[in-house]
Short mmCIF file of C-alpha atoms in Angstrom, two decimals:
data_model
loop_
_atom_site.label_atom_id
_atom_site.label_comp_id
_atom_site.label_asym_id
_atom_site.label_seq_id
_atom_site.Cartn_x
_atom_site.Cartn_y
_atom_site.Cartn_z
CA UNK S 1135 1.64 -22.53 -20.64
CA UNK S 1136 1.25 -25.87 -19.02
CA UNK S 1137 1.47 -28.59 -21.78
CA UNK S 1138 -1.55 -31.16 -22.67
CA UNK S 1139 -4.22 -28.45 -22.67
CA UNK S 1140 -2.33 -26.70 -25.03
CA UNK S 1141 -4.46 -26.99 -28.39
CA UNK S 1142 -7.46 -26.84 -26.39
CA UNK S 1143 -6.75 -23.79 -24.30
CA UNK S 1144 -5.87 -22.15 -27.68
CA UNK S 1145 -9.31 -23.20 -29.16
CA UNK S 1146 -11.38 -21.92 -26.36
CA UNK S 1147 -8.97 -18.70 -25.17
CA UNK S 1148 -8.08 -20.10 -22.12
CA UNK S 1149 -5.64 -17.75 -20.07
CA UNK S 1150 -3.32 -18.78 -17.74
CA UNK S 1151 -3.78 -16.18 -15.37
CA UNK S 1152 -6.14 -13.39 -15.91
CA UNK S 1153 -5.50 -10.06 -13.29
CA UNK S 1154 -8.02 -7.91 -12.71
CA UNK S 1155 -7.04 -3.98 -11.89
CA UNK S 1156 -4.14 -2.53 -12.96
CA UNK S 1157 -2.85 -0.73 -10.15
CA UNK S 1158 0.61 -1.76 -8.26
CA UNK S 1159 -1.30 -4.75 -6.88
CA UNK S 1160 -2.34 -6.07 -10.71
CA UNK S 1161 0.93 -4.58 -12.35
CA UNK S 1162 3.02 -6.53 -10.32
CA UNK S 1163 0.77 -9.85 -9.97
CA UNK S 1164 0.94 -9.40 -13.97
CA UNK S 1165 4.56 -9.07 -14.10
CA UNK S 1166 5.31 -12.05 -11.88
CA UNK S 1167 2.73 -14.57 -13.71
CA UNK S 1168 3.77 -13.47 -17.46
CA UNK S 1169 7.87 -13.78 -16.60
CA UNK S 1170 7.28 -16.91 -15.52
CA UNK S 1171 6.25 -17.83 -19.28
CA UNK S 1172 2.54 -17.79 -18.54
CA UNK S 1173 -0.73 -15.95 -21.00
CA UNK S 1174 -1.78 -13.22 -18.42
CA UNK S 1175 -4.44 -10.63 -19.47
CA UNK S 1176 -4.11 -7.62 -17.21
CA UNK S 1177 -7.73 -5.95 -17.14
CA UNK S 1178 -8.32 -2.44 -16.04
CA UNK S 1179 -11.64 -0.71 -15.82
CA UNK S 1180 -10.27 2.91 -16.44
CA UNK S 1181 -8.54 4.68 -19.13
CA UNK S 1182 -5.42 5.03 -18.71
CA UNK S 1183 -3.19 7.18 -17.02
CA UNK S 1184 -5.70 7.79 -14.21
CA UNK S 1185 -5.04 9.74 -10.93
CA UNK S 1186 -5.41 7.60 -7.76
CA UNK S 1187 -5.40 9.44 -4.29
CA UNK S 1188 -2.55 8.61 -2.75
CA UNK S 1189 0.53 10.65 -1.27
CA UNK S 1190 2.59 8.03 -3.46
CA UNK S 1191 6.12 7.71 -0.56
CA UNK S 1192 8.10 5.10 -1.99
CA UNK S 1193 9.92 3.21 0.87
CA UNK S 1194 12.30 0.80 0.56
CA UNK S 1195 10.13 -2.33 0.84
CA UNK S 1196 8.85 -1.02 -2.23
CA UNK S 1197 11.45 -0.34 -4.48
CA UNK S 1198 12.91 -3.99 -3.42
CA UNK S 1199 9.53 -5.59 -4.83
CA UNK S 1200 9.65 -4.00 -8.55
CA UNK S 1201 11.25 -6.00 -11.44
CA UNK S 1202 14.93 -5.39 -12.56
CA UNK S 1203 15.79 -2.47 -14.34
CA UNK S 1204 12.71 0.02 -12.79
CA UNK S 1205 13.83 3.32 -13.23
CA UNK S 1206 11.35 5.25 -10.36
CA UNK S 1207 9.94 8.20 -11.66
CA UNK S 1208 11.33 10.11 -8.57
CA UNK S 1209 10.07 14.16 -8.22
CA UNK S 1210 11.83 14.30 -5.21
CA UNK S 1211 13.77 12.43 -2.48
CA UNK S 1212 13.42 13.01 0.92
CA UNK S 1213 16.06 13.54 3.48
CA UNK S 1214 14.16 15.23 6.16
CA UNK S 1215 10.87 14.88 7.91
CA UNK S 1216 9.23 17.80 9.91
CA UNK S 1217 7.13 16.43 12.32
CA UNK S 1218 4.20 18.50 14.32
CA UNK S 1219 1.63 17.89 16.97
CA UNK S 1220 -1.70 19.23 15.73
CA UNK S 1221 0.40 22.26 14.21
CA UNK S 1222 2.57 23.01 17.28
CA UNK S 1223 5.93 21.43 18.55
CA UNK S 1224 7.28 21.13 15.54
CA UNK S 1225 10.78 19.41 14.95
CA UNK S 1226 12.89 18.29 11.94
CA UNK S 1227 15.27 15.27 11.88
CA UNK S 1228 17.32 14.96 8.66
CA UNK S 1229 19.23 12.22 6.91
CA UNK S 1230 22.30 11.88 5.20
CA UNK S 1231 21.09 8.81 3.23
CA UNK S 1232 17.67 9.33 1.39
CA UNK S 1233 14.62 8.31 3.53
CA UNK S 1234 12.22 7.40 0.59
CA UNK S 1235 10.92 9.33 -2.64
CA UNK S 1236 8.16 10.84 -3.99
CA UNK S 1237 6.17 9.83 -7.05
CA UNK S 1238 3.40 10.57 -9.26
CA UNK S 1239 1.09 7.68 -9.37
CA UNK S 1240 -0.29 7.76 -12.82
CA UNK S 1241 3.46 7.81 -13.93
CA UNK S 1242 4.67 4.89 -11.90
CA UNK S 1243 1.45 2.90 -12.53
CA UNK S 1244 2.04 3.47 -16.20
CA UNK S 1245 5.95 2.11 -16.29
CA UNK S 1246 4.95 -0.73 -13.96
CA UNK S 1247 2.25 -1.84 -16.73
CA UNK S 1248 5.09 -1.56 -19.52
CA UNK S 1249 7.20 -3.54 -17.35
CA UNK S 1250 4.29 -6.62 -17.25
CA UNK S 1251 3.96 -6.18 -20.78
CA UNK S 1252 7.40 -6.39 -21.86
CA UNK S 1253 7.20 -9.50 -19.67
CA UNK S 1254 4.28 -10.45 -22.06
CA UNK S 1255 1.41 -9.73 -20.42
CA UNK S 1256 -1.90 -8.61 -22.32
CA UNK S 1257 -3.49 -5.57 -21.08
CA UNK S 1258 -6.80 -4.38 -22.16
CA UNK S 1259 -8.46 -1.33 -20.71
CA UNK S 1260 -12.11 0.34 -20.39
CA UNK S 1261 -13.38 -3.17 -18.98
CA UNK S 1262 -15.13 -3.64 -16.05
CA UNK S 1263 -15.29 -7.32 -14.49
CA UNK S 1264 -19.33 -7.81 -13.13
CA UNK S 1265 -18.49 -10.68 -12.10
CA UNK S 1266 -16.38 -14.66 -11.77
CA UNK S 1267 -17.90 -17.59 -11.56
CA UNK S 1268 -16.53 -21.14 -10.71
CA UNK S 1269 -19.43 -23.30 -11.44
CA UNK S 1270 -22.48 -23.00 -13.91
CA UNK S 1271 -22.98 -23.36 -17.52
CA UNK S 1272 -20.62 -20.46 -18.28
CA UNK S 1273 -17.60 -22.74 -16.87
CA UNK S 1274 -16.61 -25.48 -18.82
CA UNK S 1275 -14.70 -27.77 -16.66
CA UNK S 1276 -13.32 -27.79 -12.87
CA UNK S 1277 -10.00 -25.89 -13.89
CA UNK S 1278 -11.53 -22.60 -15.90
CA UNK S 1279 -12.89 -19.30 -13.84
CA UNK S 1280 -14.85 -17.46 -15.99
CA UNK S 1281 -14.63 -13.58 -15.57
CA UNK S 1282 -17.72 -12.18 -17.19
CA UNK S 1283 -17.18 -8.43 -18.09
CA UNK S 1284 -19.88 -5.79 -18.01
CA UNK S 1285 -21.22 -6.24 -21.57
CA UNK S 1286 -21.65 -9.62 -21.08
CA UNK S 1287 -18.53 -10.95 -22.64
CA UNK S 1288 -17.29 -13.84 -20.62
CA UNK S 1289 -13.10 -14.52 -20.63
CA UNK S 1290 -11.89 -17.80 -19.34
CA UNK S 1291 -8.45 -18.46 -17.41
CA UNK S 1292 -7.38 -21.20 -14.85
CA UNK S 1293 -6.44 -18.82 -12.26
CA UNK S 1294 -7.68 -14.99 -11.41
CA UNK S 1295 -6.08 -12.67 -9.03
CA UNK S 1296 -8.26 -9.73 -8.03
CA UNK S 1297 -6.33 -6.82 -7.45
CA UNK S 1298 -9.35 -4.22 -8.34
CA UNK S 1299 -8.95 -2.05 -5.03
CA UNK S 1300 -10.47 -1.25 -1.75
CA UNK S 1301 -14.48 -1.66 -3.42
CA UNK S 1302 -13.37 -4.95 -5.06
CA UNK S 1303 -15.54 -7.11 -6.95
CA UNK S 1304 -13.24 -10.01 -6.56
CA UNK S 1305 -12.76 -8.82 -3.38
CA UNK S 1306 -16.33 -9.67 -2.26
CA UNK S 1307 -16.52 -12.95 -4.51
CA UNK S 1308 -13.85 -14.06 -1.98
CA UNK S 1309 -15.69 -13.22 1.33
CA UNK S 1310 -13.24 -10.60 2.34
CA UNK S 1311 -13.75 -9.39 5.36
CA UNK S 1312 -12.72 -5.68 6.98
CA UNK S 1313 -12.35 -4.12 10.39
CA UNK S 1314 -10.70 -0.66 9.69
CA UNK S 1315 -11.98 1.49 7.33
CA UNK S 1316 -10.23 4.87 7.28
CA UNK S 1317 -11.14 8.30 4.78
CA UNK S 1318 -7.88 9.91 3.42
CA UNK S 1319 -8.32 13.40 1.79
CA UNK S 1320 -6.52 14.87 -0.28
CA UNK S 1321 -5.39 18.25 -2.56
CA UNK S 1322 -2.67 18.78 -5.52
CA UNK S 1323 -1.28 22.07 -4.54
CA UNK S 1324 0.57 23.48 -7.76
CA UNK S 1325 2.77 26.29 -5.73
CA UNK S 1326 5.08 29.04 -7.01
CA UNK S 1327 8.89 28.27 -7.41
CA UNK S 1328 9.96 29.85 -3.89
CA UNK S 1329 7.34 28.22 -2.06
CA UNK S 1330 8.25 24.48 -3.63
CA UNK S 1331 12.13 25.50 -3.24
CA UNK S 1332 11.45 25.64 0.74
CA UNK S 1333 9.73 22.22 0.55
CA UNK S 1334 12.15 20.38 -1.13
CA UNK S 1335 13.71 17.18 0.19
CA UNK S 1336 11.55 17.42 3.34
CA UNK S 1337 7.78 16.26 3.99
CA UNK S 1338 5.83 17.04 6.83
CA UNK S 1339 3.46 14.72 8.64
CA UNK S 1340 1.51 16.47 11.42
CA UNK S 1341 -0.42 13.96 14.11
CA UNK S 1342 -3.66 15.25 13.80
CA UNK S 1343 -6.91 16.39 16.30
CA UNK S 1344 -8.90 12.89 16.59
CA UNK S 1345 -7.49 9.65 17.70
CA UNK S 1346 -5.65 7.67 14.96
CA UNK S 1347 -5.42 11.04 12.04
CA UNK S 1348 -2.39 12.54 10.95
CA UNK S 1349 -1.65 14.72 7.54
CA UNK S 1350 1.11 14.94 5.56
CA UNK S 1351 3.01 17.34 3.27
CA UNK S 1352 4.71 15.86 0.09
CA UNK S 1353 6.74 18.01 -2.44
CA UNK S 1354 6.93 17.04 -5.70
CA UNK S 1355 8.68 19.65 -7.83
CA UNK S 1356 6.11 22.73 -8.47
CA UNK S 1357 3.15 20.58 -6.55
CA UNK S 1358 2.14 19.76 -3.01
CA UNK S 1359 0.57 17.07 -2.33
CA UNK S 1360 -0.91 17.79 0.94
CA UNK S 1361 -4.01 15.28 2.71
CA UNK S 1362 -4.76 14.25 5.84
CA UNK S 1363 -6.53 10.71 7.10
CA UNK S 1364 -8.86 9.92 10.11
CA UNK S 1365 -11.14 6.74 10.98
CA UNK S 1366 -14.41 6.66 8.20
CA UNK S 1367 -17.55 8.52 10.37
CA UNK S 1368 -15.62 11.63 10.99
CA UNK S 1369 -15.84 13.12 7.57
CA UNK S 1370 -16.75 16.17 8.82
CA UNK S 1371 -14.29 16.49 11.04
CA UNK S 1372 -11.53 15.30 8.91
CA UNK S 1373 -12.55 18.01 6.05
CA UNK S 1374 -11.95 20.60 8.71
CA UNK S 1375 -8.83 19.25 9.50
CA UNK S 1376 -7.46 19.43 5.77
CA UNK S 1377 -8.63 23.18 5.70
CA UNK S 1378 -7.10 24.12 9.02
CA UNK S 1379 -3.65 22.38 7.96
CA UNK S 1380 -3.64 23.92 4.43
CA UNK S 1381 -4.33 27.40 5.95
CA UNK S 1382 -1.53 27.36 8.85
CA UNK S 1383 0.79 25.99 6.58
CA UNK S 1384 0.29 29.31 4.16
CA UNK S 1385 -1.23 27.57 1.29
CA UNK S 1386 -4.83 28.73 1.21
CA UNK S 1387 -4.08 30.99 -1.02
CA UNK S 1388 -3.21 28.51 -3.85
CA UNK S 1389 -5.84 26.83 -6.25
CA UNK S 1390 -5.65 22.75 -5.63
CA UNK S 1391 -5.29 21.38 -9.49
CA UNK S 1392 -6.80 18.31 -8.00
CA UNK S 1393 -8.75 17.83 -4.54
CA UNK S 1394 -9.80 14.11 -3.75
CA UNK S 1395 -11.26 11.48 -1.39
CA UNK S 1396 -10.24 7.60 -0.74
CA UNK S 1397 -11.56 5.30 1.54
CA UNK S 1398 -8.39 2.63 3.06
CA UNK S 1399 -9.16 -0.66 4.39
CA UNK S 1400 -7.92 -2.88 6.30
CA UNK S 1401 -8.14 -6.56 6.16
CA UNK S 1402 -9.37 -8.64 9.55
CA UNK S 1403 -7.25 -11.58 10.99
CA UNK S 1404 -9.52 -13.94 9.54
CA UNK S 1405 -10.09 -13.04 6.56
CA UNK S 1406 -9.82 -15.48 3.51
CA UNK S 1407 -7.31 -14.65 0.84
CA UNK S 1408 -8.51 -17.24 -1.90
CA UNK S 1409 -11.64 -18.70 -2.62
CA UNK S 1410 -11.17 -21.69 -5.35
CA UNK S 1411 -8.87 -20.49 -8.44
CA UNK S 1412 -9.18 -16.75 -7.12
CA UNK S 1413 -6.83 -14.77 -5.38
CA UNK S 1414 -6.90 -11.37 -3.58
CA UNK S 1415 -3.88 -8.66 -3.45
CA UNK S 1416 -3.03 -5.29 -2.22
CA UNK S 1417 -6.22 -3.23 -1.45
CA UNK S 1418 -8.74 -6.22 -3.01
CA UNK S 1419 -7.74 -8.01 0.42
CA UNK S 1420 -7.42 -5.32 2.51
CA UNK S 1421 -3.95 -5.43 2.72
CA UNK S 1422 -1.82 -1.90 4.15
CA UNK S 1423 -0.08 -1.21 7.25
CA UNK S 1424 -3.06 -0.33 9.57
CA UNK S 1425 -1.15 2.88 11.52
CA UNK S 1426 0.68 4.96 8.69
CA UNK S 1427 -2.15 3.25 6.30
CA UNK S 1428 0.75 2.82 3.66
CA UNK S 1429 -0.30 0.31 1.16
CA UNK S 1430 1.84 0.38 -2.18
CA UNK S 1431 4.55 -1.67 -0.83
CA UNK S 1432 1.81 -3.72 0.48
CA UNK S 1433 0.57 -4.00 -2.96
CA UNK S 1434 3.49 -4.82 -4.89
CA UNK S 1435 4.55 -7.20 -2.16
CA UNK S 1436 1.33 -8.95 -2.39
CA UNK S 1437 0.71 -8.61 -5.96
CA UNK S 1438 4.13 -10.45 -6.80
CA UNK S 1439 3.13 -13.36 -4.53
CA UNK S 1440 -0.19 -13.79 -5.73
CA UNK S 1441 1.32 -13.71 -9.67
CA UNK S 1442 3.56 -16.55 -8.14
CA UNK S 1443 1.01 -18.24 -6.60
CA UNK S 1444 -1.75 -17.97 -9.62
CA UNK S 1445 0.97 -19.50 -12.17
CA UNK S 1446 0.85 -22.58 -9.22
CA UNK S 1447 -2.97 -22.64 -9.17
CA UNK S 1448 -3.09 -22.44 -13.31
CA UNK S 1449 -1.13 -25.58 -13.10
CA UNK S 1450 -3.28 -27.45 -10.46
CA UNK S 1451 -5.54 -30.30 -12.09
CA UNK S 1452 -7.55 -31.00 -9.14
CA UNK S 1453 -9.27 -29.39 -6.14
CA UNK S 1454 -7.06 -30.69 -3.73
CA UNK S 1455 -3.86 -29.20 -5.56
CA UNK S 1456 -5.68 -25.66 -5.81
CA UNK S 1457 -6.24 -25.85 -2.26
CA UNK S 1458 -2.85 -26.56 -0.87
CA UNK S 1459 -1.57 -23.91 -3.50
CA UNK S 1460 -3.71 -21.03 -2.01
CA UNK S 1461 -2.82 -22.10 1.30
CA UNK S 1462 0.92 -21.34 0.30
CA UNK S 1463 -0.37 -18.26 -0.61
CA UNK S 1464 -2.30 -17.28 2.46
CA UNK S 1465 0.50 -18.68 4.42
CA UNK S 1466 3.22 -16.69 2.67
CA UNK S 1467 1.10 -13.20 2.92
CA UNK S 1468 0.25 -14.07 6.85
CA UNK S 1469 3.98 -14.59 7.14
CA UNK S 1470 5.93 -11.61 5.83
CA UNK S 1471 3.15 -8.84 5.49
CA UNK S 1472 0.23 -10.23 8.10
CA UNK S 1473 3.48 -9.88 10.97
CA UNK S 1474 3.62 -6.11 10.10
CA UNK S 1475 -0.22 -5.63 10.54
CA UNK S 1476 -0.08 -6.94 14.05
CA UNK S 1477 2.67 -4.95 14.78
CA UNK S 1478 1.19 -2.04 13.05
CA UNK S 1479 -2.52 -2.19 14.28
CA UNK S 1480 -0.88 -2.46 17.91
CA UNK S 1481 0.68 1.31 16.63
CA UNK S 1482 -2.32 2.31 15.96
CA UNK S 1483 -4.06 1.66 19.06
CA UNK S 1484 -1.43 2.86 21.39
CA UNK S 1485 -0.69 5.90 19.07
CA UNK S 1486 -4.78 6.85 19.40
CA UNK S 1487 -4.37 6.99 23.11
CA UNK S 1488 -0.90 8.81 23.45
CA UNK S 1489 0.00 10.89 20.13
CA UNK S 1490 1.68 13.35 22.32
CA UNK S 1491 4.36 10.76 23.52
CA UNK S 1492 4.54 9.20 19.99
CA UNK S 1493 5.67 12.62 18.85
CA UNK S 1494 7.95 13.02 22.08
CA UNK S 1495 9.74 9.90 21.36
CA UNK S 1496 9.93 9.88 17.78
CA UNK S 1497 11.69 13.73 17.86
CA UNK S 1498 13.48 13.30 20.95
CA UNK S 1499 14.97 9.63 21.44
CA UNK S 1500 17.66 8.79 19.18
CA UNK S 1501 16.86 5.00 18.57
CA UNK S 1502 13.06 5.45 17.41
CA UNK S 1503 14.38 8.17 14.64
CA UNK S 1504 17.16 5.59 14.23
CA UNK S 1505 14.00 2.81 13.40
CA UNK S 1506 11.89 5.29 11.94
CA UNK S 1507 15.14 5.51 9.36
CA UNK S 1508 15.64 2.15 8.86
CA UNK S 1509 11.73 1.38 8.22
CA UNK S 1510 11.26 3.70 5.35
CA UNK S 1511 14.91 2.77 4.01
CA UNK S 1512 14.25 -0.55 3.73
CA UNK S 1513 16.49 -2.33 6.39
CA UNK S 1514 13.96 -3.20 8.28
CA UNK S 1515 10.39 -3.34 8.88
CA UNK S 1516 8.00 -2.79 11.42
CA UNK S 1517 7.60 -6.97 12.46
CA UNK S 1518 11.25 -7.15 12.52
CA UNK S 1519 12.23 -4.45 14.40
CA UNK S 1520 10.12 -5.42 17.02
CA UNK S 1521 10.83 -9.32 17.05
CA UNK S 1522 14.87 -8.14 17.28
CA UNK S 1523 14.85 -5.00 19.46
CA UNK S 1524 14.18 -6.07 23.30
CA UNK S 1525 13.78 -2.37 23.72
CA UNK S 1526 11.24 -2.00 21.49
CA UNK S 1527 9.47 -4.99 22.09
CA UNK S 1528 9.00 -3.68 25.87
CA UNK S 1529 7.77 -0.84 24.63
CA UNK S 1530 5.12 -1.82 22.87
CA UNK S 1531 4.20 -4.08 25.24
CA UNK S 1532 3.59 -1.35 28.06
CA UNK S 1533 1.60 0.63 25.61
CA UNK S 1534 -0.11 -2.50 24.86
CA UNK S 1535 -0.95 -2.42 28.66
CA UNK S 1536 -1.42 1.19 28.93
CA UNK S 1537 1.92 2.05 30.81
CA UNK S 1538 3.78 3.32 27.62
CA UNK S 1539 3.17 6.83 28.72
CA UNK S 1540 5.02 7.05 31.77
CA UNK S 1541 8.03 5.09 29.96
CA UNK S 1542 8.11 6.46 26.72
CA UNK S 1543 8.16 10.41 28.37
CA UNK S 1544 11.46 9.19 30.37
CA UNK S 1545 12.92 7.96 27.50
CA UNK S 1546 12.01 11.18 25.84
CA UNK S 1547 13.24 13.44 28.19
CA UNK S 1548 16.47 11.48 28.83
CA UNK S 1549 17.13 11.88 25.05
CA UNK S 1550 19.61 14.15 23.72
CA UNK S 1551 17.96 16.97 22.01
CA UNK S 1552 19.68 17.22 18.62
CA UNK S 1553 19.24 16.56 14.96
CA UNK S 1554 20.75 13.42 14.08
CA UNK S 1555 22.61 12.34 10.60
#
């Protein structure tokens, strides 16, 4: 706790850093701000555990942002993906090394809060946050936020990181600012021991009937988590998409323990990432990778930063200070993460005009399974691949120009038609 406020802070319960949502984002923004020696109260509006829709892929930019000594709650690990065209052309490329695993989100959420409270973080659950406020009679001086909670109860800190998902209260306090908004579906599929044995160590993700949708098949032990995503205004359409992939995959027959809806999304260029002593994370600022939509490595990534960034802002005594300290922030998001949404919203737009050749290239040419590998291991990442592979730089480039399709279906056809290790 920074030093001559000490006695006063402790009067008036003054946190260093209070965190609002407890999901990856909030865990991990905790985790970074209390092992750095600071108070943190970690507020979550649920009870916990809570289920969260979400196919819950661990890749490796994920497991490289939790602390030391996270055991992942792994029910499976994945060394093959089958990959389909709207059901038909379907191919499966295996790995020797594991691609990425499979978790159960109220599990890893849970041991990710242990691990920012062993840190010393506070967490208190069942509160909702109404509201922060940086001026008014509720805030005492220019360094205090005050986050009043829904019963009126007001809790004071010097900095706040909002990290309360993709409908975020902080979120809006900061003037965030979207312009993707996708609708992910989804069904818990508990399945009989044969049927779970087939699925095991493989997932399926199928690119799907309308521009930008694909669905996915994750095994974890004696459930499927099956779901499928689309751009927000097709919800009909999208519904019948679930239904037709859970029937021609054979699993109509079985009783979804769970069947859910999420919206994603994503952030726009411009959008702020601070406003005063508050900072945004993970879904709060719209932060995920705008073509697969994945967003818990996005949230952890973020999260950590923004604990890091928070302890900085805690300390600031003046406006000035605050401000160059959320710049850091804004620049250090825009810098490592904001490079992969370029990349990836280019994906996106190139993959809703051509799926077909997406699917051609990704099954048939040896270095895009090679990247695809190397993404959701962890050696590289979207941004970097493309700022150090000339080939795939002119590749995206032509699809950025509308040419890709001609290219990427030579490449394709050129490529060696086998599984590789």
């Amino acid at each position: 706790m920074s030093g001559e406020n000490s006695s006063a802070d402790d009067v008036q319960r003054v946190w260093d850093v209070v965190v609002v949502g407890a999901g990856p984002a909030g865990a991990s923004a905790a985790y970074a701000a209390a092992v750095a020696g600071r108070r943190v109260l970690l507020l979550e509006k649920a009870e916990l555990p809570r289920y969260k829709t979400c196919g819950g892929g661990i890749i490796g930019p994920s497991r490289d942002a939790l602390p030391p000594g996270f055991e992942l709650p792994f029910r499976d690990r994945v060394h093959a993906v089958t990959f389909s065209h709207n059901g038909r052309f379907t191919r499966t490329r295996r790995s020797r090394q594991m691609l990425f695993g499979l978790i159960n989100r109220p599990e890893f959420d849970q041991q990710q809060i242990e691990h920012a409270q062993k840190a010393g973080a506070e967490l208190r659950t069942g509160i909702a946050v109404q509201r922060v406020e940086q001026h008014g009679s509720t805030v005492p001086d220019r360094r205090t936020v005050a986050v009043v909670l829904q019963g009126g109860e007001t809790v004071l800190a010097r900095a706040v990181v909002g990290a309360d998902g993709s409908a975020s209260r902080i979120g809006a306090h900061v003037g965030v600012k979207l312009d993707q908004v996708d609708l992910g579906l989804e069904a818990e599929i508990p399945v009989p021991e044969t049927v779970a044995e087939d699925w095991k160590g493989r997932v399926l993700i199928d690119w799907g009937p309308m521009p930008g949708s694909y669905g996915w098949v994750f095994p974890k032990g004696d459930t499927l988590t099956v779901g499928v995503i689309s751009a927000r205004g097709e919800g009909a359409a999208t519904k019948r998409y679930l239904e037709d992939f859970i029937a021609r995959l054979g699993l109509a027959g079985f009783e979804p323990s769970i069947s859910s809806g999420h919206l994603t999304r994503c952030r726009a260029d411009d959008s702020p990432l601070s406003r005063g002593r508050v900072l945004v994370c993970g879904d709060a600022a719209g932060l995920l990778e705008p073509w697969t939509r994945e967003g818990i490595s996005f949230a952890l990534r973020s999260g950590r930063l923004a604990g890091e960034w928070a302890v900085r802002i805690s300390e600031a005594h003046d406006a000035v200070d605050t401000r160059r300290q959320a710049l850091n922030y804004a620049f250090a998001i825009k810098a490592g993460l904001g490079v992969e949404m370029s990349v990836g919203k280019r994906m996106l737009a190139a993959f809703e005009r051509r799926p077909g050749v997406f699917h051609a290239v990704l099954t048939g040419f040896r270095p895009a399974w090679k990247s695809f590998k190397e993404i959701t291991q962890g050696s590289t990442s979207l941004g970097e691949l493309v700022r150090s592979h000339p080939l795939a730089q002119r590749a995206l480039t032509a699809f950025d120009r509308g040419r890709g399709a001609a290219a990427a279906e030579a490449g394709a056809g050129a490529a060696e038609d086998t599984v590789t290790p």
